[in-house]
mmCIF file of C-alpha atoms in Angstrom:
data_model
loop_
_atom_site.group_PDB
_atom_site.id
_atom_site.type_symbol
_atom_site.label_atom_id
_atom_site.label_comp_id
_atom_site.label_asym_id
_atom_site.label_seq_id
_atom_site.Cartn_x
_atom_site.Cartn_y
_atom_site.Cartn_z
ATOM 1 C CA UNK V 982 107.016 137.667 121.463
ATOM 2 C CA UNK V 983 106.935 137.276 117.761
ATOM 3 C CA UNK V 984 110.047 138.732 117.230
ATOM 4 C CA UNK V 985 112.307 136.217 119.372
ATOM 5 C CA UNK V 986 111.144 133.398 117.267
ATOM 6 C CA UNK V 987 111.694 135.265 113.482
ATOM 7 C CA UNK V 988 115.240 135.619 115.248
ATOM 8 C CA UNK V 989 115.884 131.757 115.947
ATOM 9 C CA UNK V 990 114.107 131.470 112.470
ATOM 10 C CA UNK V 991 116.926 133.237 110.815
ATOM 11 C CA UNK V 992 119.460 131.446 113.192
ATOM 12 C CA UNK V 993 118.467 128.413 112.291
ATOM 13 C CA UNK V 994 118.542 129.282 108.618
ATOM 14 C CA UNK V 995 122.321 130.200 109.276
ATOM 15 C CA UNK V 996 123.180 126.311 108.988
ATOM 16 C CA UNK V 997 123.901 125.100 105.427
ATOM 17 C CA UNK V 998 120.418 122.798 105.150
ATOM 18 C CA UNK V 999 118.640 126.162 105.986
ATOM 19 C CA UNK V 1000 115.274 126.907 107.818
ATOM 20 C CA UNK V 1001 113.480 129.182 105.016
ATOM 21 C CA UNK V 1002 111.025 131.544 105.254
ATOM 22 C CA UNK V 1003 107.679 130.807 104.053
ATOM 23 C CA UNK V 1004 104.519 133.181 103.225
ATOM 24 C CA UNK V 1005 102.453 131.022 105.427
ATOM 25 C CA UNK V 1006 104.554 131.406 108.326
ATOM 26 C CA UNK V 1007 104.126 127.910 109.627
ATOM 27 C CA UNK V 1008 107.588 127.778 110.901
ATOM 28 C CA UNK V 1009 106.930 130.273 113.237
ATOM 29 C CA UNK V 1010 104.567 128.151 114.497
ATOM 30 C CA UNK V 1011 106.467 125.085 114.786
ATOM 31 C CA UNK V 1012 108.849 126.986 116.379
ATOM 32 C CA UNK V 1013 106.376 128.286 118.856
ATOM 33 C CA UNK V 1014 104.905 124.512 119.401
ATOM 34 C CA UNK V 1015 108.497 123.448 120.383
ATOM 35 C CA UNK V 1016 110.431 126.725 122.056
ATOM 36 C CA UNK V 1017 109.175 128.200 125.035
ATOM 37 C CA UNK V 1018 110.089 132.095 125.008
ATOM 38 C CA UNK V 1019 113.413 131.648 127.334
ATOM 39 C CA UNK V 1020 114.721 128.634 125.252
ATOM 40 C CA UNK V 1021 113.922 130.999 122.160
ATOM 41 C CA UNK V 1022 116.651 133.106 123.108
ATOM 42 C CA UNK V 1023 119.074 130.301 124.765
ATOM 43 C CA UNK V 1024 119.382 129.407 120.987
ATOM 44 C CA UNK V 1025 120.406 132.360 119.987
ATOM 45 C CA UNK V 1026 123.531 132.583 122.066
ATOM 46 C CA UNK V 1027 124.433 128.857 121.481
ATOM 47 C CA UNK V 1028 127.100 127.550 118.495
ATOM 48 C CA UNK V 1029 126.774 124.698 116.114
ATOM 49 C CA UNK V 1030 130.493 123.740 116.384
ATOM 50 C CA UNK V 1031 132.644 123.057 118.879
ATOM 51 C CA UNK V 1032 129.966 122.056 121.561
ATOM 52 C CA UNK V 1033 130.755 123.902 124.950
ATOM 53 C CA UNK V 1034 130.376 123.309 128.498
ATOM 54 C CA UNK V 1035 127.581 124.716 130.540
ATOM 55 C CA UNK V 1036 130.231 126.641 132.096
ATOM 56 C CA UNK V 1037 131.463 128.305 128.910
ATOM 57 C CA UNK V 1038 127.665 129.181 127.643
ATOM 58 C CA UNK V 1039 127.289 130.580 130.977
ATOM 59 C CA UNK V 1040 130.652 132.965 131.008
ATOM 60 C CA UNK V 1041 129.515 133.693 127.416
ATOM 61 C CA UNK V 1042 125.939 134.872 127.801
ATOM 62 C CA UNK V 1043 125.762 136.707 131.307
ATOM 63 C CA UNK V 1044 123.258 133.578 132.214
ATOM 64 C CA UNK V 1045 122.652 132.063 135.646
ATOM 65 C CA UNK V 1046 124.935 128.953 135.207
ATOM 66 C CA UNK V 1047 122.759 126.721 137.730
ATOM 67 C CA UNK V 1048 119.449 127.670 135.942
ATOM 68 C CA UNK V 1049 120.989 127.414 132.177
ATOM 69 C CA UNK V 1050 122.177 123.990 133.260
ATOM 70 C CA UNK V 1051 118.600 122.906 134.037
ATOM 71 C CA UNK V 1052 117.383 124.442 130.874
ATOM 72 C CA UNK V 1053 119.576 123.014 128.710
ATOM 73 C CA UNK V 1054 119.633 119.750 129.756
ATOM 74 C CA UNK V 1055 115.888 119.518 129.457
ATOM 75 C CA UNK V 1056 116.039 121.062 126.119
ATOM 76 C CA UNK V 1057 118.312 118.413 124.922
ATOM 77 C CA UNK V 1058 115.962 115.365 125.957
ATOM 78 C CA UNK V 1059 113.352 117.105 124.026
ATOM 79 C CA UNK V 1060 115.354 116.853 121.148
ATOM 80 C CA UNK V 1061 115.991 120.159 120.323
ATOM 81 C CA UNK V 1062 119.365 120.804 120.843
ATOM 82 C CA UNK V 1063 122.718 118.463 120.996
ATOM 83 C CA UNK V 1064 124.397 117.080 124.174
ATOM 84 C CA UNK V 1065 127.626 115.655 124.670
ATOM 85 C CA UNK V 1066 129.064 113.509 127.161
ATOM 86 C CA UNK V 1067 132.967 114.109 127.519
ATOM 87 C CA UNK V 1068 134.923 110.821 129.178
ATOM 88 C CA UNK V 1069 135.098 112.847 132.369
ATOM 89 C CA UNK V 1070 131.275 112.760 131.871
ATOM 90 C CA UNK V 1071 130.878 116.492 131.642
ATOM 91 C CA UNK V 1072 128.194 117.616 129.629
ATOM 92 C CA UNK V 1073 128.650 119.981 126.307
ATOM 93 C CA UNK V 1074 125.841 121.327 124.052
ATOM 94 C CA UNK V 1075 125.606 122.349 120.413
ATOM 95 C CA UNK V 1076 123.028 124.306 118.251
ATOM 96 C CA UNK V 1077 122.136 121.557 115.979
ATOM 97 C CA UNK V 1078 119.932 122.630 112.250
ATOM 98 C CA UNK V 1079 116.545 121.512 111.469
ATOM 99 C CA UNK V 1080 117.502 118.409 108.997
ATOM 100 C CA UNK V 1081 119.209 116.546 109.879
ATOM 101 C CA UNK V 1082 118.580 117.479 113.842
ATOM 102 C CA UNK V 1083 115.485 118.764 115.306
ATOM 103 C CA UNK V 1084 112.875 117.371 113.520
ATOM 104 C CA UNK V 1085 114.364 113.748 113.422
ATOM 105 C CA UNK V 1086 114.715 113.972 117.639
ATOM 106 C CA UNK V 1087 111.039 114.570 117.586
ATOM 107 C CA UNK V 1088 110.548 111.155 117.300
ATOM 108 C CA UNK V 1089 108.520 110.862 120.736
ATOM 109 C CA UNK V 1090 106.766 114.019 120.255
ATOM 110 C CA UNK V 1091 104.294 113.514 117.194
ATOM 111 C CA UNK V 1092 101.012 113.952 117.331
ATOM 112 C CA UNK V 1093 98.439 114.102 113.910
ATOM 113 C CA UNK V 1094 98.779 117.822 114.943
ATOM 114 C CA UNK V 1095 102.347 118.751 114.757
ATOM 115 C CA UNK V 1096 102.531 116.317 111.539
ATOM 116 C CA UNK V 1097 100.605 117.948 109.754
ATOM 117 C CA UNK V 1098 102.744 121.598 110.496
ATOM 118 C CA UNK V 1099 106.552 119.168 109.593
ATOM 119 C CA UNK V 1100 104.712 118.425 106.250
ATOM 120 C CA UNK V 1101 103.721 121.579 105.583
ATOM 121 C CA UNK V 1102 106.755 123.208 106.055
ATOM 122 C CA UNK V 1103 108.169 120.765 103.793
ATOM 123 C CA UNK V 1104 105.841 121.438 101.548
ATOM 124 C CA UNK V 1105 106.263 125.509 101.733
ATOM 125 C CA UNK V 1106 109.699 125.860 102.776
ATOM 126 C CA UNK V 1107 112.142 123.080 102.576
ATOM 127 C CA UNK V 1108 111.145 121.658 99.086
ATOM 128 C CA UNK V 1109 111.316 125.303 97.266
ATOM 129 C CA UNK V 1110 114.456 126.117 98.802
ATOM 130 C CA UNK V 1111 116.236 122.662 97.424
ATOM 131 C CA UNK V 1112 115.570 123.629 94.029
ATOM 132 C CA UNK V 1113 117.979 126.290 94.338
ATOM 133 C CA UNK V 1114 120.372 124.241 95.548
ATOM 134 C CA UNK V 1115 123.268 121.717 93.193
ATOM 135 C CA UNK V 1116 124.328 120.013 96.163
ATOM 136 C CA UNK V 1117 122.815 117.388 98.328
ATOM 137 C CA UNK V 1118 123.926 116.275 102.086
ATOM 138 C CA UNK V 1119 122.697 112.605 102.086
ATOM 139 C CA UNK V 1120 124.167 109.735 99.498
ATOM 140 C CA UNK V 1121 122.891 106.403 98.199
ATOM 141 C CA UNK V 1122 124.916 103.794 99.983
ATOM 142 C CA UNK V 1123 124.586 100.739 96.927
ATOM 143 C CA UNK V 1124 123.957 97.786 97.951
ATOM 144 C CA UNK V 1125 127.165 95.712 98.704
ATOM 145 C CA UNK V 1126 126.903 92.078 97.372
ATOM 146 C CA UNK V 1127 125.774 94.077 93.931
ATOM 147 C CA UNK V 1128 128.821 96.168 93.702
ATOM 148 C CA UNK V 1129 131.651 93.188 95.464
ATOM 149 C CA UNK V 1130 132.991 92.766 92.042
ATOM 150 C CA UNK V 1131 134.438 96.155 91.465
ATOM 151 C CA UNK V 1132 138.050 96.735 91.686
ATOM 152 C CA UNK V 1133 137.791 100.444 92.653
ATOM 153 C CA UNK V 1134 135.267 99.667 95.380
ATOM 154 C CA UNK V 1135 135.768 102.604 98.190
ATOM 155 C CA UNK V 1136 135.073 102.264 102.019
ATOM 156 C CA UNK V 1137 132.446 104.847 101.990
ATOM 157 C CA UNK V 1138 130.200 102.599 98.730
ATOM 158 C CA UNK V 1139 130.088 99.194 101.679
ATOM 159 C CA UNK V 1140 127.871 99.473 104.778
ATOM 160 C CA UNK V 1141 129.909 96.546 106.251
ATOM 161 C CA UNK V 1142 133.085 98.721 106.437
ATOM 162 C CA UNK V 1143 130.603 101.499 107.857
ATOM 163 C CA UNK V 1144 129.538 99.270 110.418
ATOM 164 C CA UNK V 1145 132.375 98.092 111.198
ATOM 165 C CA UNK V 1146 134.230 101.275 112.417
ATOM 166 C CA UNK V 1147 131.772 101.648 115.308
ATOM 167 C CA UNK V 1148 131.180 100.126 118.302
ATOM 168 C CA UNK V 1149 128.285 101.302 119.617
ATOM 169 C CA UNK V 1150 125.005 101.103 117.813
ATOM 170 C CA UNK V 1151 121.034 102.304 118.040
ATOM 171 C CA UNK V 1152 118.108 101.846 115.779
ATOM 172 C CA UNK V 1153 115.023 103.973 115.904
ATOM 173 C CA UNK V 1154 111.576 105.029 113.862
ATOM 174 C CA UNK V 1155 112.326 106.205 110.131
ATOM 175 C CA UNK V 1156 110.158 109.647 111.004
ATOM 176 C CA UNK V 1157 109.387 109.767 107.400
ATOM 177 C CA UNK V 1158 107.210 106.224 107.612
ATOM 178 C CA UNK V 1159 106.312 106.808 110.879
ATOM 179 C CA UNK V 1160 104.289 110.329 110.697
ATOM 180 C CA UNK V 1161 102.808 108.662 106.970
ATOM 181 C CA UNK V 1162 101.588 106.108 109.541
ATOM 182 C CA UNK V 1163 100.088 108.389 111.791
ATOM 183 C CA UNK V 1164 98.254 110.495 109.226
ATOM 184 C CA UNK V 1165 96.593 106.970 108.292
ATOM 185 C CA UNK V 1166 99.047 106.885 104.825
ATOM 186 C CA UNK V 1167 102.159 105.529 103.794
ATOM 187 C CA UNK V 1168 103.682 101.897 103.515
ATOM 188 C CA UNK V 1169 104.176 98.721 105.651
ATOM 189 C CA UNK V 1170 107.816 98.083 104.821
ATOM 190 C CA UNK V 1171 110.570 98.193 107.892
ATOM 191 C CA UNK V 1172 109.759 101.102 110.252
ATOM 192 C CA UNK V 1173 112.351 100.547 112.858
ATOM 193 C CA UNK V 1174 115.009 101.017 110.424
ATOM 194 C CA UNK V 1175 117.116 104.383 110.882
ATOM 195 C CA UNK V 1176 120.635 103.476 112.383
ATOM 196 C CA UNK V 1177 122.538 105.716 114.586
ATOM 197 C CA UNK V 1178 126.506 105.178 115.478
ATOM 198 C CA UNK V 1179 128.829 106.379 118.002
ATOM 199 C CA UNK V 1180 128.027 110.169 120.016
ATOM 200 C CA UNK V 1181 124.928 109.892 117.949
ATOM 201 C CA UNK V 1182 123.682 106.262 118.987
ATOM 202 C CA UNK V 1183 124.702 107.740 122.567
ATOM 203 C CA UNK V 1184 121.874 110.569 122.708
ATOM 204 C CA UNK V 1185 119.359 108.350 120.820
ATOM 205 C CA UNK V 1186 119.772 105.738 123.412
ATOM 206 C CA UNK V 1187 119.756 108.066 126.521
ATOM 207 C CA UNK V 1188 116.886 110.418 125.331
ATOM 208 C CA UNK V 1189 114.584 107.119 124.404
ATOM 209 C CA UNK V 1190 114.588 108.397 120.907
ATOM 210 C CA UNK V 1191 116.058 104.816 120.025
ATOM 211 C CA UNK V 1192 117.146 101.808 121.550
ATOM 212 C CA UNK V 1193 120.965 100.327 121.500
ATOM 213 C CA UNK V 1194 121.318 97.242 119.268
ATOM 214 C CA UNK V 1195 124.697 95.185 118.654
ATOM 215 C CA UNK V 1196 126.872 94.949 115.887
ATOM 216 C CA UNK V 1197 125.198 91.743 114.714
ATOM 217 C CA UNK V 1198 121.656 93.059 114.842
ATOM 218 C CA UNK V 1199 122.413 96.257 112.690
ATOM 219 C CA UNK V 1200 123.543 93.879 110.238
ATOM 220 C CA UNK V 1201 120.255 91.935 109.904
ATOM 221 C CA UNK V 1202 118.537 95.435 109.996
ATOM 222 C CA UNK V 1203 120.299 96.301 107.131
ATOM 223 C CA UNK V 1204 119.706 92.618 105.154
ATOM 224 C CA UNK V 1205 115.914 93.665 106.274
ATOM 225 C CA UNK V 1206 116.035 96.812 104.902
ATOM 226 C CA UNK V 1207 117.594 95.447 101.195
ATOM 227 C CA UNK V 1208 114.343 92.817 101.254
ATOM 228 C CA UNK V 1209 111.908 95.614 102.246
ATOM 229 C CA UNK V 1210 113.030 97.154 98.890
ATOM 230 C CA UNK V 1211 114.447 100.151 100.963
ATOM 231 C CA UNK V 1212 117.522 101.989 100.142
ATOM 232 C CA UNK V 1213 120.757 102.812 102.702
ATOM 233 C CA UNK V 1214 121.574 106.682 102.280
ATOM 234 C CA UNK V 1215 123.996 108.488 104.924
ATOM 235 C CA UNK V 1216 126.243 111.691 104.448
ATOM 236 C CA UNK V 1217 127.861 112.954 101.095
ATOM 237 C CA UNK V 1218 131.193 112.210 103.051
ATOM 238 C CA UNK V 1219 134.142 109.457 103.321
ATOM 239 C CA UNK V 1220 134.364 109.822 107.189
ATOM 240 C CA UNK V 1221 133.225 108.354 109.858
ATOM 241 C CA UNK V 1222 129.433 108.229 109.294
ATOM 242 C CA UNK V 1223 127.046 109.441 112.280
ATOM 243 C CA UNK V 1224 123.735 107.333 110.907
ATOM 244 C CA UNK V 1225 122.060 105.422 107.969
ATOM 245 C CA UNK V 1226 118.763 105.862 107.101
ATOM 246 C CA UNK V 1227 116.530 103.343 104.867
ATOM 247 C CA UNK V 1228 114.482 105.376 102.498
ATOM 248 C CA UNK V 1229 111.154 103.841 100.854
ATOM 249 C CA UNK V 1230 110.271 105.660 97.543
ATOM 250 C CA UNK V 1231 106.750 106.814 99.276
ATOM 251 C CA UNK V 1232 107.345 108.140 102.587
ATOM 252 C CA UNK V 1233 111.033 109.351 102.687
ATOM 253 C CA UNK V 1234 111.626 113.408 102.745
ATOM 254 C CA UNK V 1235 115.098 112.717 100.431
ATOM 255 C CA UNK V 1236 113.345 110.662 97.975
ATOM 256 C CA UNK V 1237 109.850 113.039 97.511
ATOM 257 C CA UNK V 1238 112.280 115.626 96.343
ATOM 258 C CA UNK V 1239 112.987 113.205 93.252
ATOM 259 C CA UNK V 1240 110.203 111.532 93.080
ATOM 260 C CA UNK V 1241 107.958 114.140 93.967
ATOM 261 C CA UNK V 1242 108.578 117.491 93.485
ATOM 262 C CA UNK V 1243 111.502 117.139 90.899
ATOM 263 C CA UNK V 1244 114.754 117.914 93.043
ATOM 264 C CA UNK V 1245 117.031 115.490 91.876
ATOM 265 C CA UNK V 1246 120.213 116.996 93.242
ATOM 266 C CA UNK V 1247 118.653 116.827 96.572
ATOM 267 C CA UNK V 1248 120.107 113.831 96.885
ATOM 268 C CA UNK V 1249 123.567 112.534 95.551
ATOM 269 C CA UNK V 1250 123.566 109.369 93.556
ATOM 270 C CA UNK V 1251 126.171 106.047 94.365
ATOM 271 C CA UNK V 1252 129.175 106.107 91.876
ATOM 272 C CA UNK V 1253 126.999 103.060 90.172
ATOM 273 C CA UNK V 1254 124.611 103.256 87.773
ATOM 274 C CA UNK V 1255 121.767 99.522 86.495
ATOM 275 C CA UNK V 1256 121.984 97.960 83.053
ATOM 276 C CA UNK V 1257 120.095 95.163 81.740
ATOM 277 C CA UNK V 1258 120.723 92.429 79.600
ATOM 278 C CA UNK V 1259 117.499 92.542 77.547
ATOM 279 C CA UNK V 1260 118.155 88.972 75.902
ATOM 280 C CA UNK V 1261 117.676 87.292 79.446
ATOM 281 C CA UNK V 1262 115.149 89.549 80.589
ATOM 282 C CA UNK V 1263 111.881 87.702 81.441
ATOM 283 C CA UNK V 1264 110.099 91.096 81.771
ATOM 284 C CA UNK V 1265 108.814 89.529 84.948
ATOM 285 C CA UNK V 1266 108.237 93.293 86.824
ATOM 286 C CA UNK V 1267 110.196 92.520 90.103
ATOM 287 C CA UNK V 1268 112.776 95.103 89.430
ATOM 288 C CA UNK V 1269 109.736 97.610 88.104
ATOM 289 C CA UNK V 1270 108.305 96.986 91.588
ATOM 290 C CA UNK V 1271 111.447 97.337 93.379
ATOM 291 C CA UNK V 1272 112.657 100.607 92.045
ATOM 292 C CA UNK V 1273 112.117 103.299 94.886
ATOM 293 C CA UNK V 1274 112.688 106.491 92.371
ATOM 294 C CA UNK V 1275 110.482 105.404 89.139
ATOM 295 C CA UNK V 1276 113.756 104.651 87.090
ATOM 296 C CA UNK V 1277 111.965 101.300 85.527
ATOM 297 C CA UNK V 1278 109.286 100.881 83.654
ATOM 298 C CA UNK V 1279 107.895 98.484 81.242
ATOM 299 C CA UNK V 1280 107.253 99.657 77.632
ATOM 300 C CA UNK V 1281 106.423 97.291 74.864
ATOM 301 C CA UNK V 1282 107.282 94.132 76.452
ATOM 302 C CA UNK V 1283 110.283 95.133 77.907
ATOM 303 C CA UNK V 1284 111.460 96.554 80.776
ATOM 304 C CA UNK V 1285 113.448 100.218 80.359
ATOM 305 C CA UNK V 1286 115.855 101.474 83.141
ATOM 306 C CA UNK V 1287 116.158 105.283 82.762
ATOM 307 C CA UNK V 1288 119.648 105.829 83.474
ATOM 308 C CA UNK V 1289 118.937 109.314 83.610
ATOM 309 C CA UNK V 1290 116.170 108.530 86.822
ATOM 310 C CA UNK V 1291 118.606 106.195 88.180
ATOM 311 C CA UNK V 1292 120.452 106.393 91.265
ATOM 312 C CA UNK V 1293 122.465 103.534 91.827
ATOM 313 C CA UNK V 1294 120.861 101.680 94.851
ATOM 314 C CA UNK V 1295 121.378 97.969 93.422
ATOM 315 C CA UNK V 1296 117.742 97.063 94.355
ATOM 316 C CA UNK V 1297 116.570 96.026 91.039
ATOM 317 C CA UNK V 1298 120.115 93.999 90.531
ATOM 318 C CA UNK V 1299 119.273 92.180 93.921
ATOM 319 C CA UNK V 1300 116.391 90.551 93.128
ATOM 320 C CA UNK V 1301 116.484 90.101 89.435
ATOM 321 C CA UNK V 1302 115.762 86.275 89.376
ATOM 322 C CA UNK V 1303 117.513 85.939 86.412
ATOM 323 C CA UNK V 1304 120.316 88.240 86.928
ATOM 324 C CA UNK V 1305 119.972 90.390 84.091
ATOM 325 C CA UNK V 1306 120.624 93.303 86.038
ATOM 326 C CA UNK V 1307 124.487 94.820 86.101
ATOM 327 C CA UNK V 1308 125.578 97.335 88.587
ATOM 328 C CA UNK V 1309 128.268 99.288 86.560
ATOM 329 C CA UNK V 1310 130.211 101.589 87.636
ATOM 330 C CA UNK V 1311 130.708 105.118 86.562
ATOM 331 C CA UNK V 1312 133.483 106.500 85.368
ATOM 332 C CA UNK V 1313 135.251 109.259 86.817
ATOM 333 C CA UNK V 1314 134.097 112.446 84.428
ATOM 334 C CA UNK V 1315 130.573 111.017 85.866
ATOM 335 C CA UNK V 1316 131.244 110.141 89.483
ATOM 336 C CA UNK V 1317 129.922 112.440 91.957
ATOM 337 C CA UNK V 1318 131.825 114.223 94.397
ATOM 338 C CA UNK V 1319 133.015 112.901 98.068
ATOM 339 C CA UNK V 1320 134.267 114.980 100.733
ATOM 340 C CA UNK V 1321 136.298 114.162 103.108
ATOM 341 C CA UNK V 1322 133.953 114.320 106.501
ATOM 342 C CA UNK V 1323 131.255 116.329 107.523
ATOM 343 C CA UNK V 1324 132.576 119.720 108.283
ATOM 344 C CA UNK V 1325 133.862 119.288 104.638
ATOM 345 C CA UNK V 1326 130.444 119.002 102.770
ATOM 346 C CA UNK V 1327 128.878 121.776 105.522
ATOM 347 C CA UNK V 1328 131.258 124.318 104.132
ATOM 348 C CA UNK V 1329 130.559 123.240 100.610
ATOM 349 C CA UNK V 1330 127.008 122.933 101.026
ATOM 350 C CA UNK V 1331 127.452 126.865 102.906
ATOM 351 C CA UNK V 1332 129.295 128.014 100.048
ATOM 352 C CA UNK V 1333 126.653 127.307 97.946
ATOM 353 C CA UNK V 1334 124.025 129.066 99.463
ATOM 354 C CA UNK V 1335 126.270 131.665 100.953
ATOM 355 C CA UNK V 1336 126.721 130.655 104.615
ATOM 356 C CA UNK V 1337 129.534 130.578 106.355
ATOM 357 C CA UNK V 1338 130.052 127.347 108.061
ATOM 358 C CA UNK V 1339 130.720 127.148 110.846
ATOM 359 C CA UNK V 1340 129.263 130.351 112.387
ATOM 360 C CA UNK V 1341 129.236 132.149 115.125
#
């Protein structure tokens, strides 16, 4: 019985993010929480990329195609796997990895329980195996009425542009705030705040992980989000972005791995980095108190931005009340990378850890 779950272990592990190993072996027992024994090993015969047909699966694996069709589906409203609807309204499913995937869909599911096994897997796996890693998946998305004056601004640095290549939208929980919430921890800032688009927003809204919103409304979500002090992050990638999440500095996976446990390249910085004007500076604290990453802090009656801590989210700049922040940006030798979608920065992100992506 054990064995079938150390197997989807190491199949899950296949994907870039990874699913480590830990001594504890508490993600044998998340998996055991979530997998019954026959969805175990449906998992193992599934692929990450392209998503196929129950038809195809079926061919594939030898299974009955009536009963896997059952199985899967109800595997997918649980979250635990991907489903597609095709415009002929045919159904395809996908392996999808544990972040960004699985535990995100669990939404619905938490209990103080299961919480406490996500964070310590964190804890255990996911945190130790970053600091092996150089390159993040998610990027800081700056905020856009801080960085309008650049000449060199690109599509992939304005959420407005982001938003406005979709059509179809959801909002749901930010997980991160939500299970702080439930463990009696945490903060009070936005908790309905992490946008899906497109296929995505599809199986958010049909599954009841989220609910669809319009164009307008993700707009003031994100206006929301900039007051709460929270900061936009979506993939390291110029394409056609599947979601945006609004991290808080306390609650928010991405940002404990800089703030916490000393991962900076866990996540990848905007191409923009804060300076202050010290002559104007009041050394009032807003921008001390906005700062979701510890990059300001107030020494000898002025305020210090660690450039080095920094990560170019514009929060400070946007409510400096009198403007003595600058959002400057870098230049190129400094700029971080962008690929060009998200099979792009999967295979780099493989390379790096020595995964083929995608696999079989």
């Amino acid at each position: 019985m054990s064995n079938i779950y150390e197997r989807l272990r190491e199949r899950l592990d296949m994907f870039p993010q990874g699913f480590p190993k830990t001594e504890s072996g508490v993600e044998l027992e998340i998996l055991q929480h979530l997998f019954a024994p026959n969805e175990a090993e449906i998992m193992l015969d599934l692929r990450p990329f392209p998503p196929e047909n129950v038809a195809a699966i079926a061919e594939r694996t030898g299974k009955d195609k009536a009963e896997l069709e059952e199985t899967l589906y109800e595997m997918s409203r649980r979250g635990l796997i991907m489903r597609y609807k095709a415009p002929d309204n045919e159904l395809y499913y996908a392996l999808i990895p544990w972040v960004v995937g699985i535990w995100e869909f669990q939404l619905n599911n938490l209990t103080p329980e299961n919480i406490k096994l996500y964070e310590k897997y964190f804890e255990e796996g996911m945190v130790p195996a970053q600091r092996n890693r150089k390159m993040g998946g998610l990027r800081v998305i700056p905020i856009e009425t801080e960085i309008e004056g650049s000449t060199e601004i690109q599509p992939y640095e304005k959420v407005s542009q982001i938003i406005e290549s979709h059509t179809r939208f959801a909002v749901a929980d930010c997980i991160c705030r939500k299970e702080a919430k439930m463990l009696g921890k945490g903060c009070n800032k936005l908790l309905e705040a992490c946008m899906s688009f497109g296929a995505s927003a599809d199986f958010y809204i049909e599954n009841g992980f989220g609910r669809e919103i319009s164009k307008e409304e993700a707009k003031k979500i994100l206006l929301k989000a900039e007051e709460d002090g929270l900061i936009h992050c979506s993939t390291n990638s110029a394409g056609n972005k599947a979601f945006i999440c609004n991290c808080c500095g306390c609650c928010c996976k991405s940002l404990a791995n800089v703030t916490k446990y000393g991962n900076p390249q866990a996540i990848v910085r905007s191409n923009y980095y804060a300076i202050k004007d010290q002559e104007t500076c009041i050394t009032c604290g807003t921008c001390v108190e906005r700062c979701q990453v510890n990059a300001i802090r107030s020494e000898n009656d002025h305020t210090i931005i660690d450039r080095d801590r920094c990560i170019g989210c514009g929060l400070c700049a946007s409510t400096c009340p009198t403007e003595s922040i600058t959002m400057v940006r870098k230049s190129s030798q400094e700029a971080s990378a962008i690929f060009s979608g998200g099979k792009a920065l999967l295979q780099a992100m493989g390379r790096e850890t020595g995964k083929v992506y995608p696999f079989e």
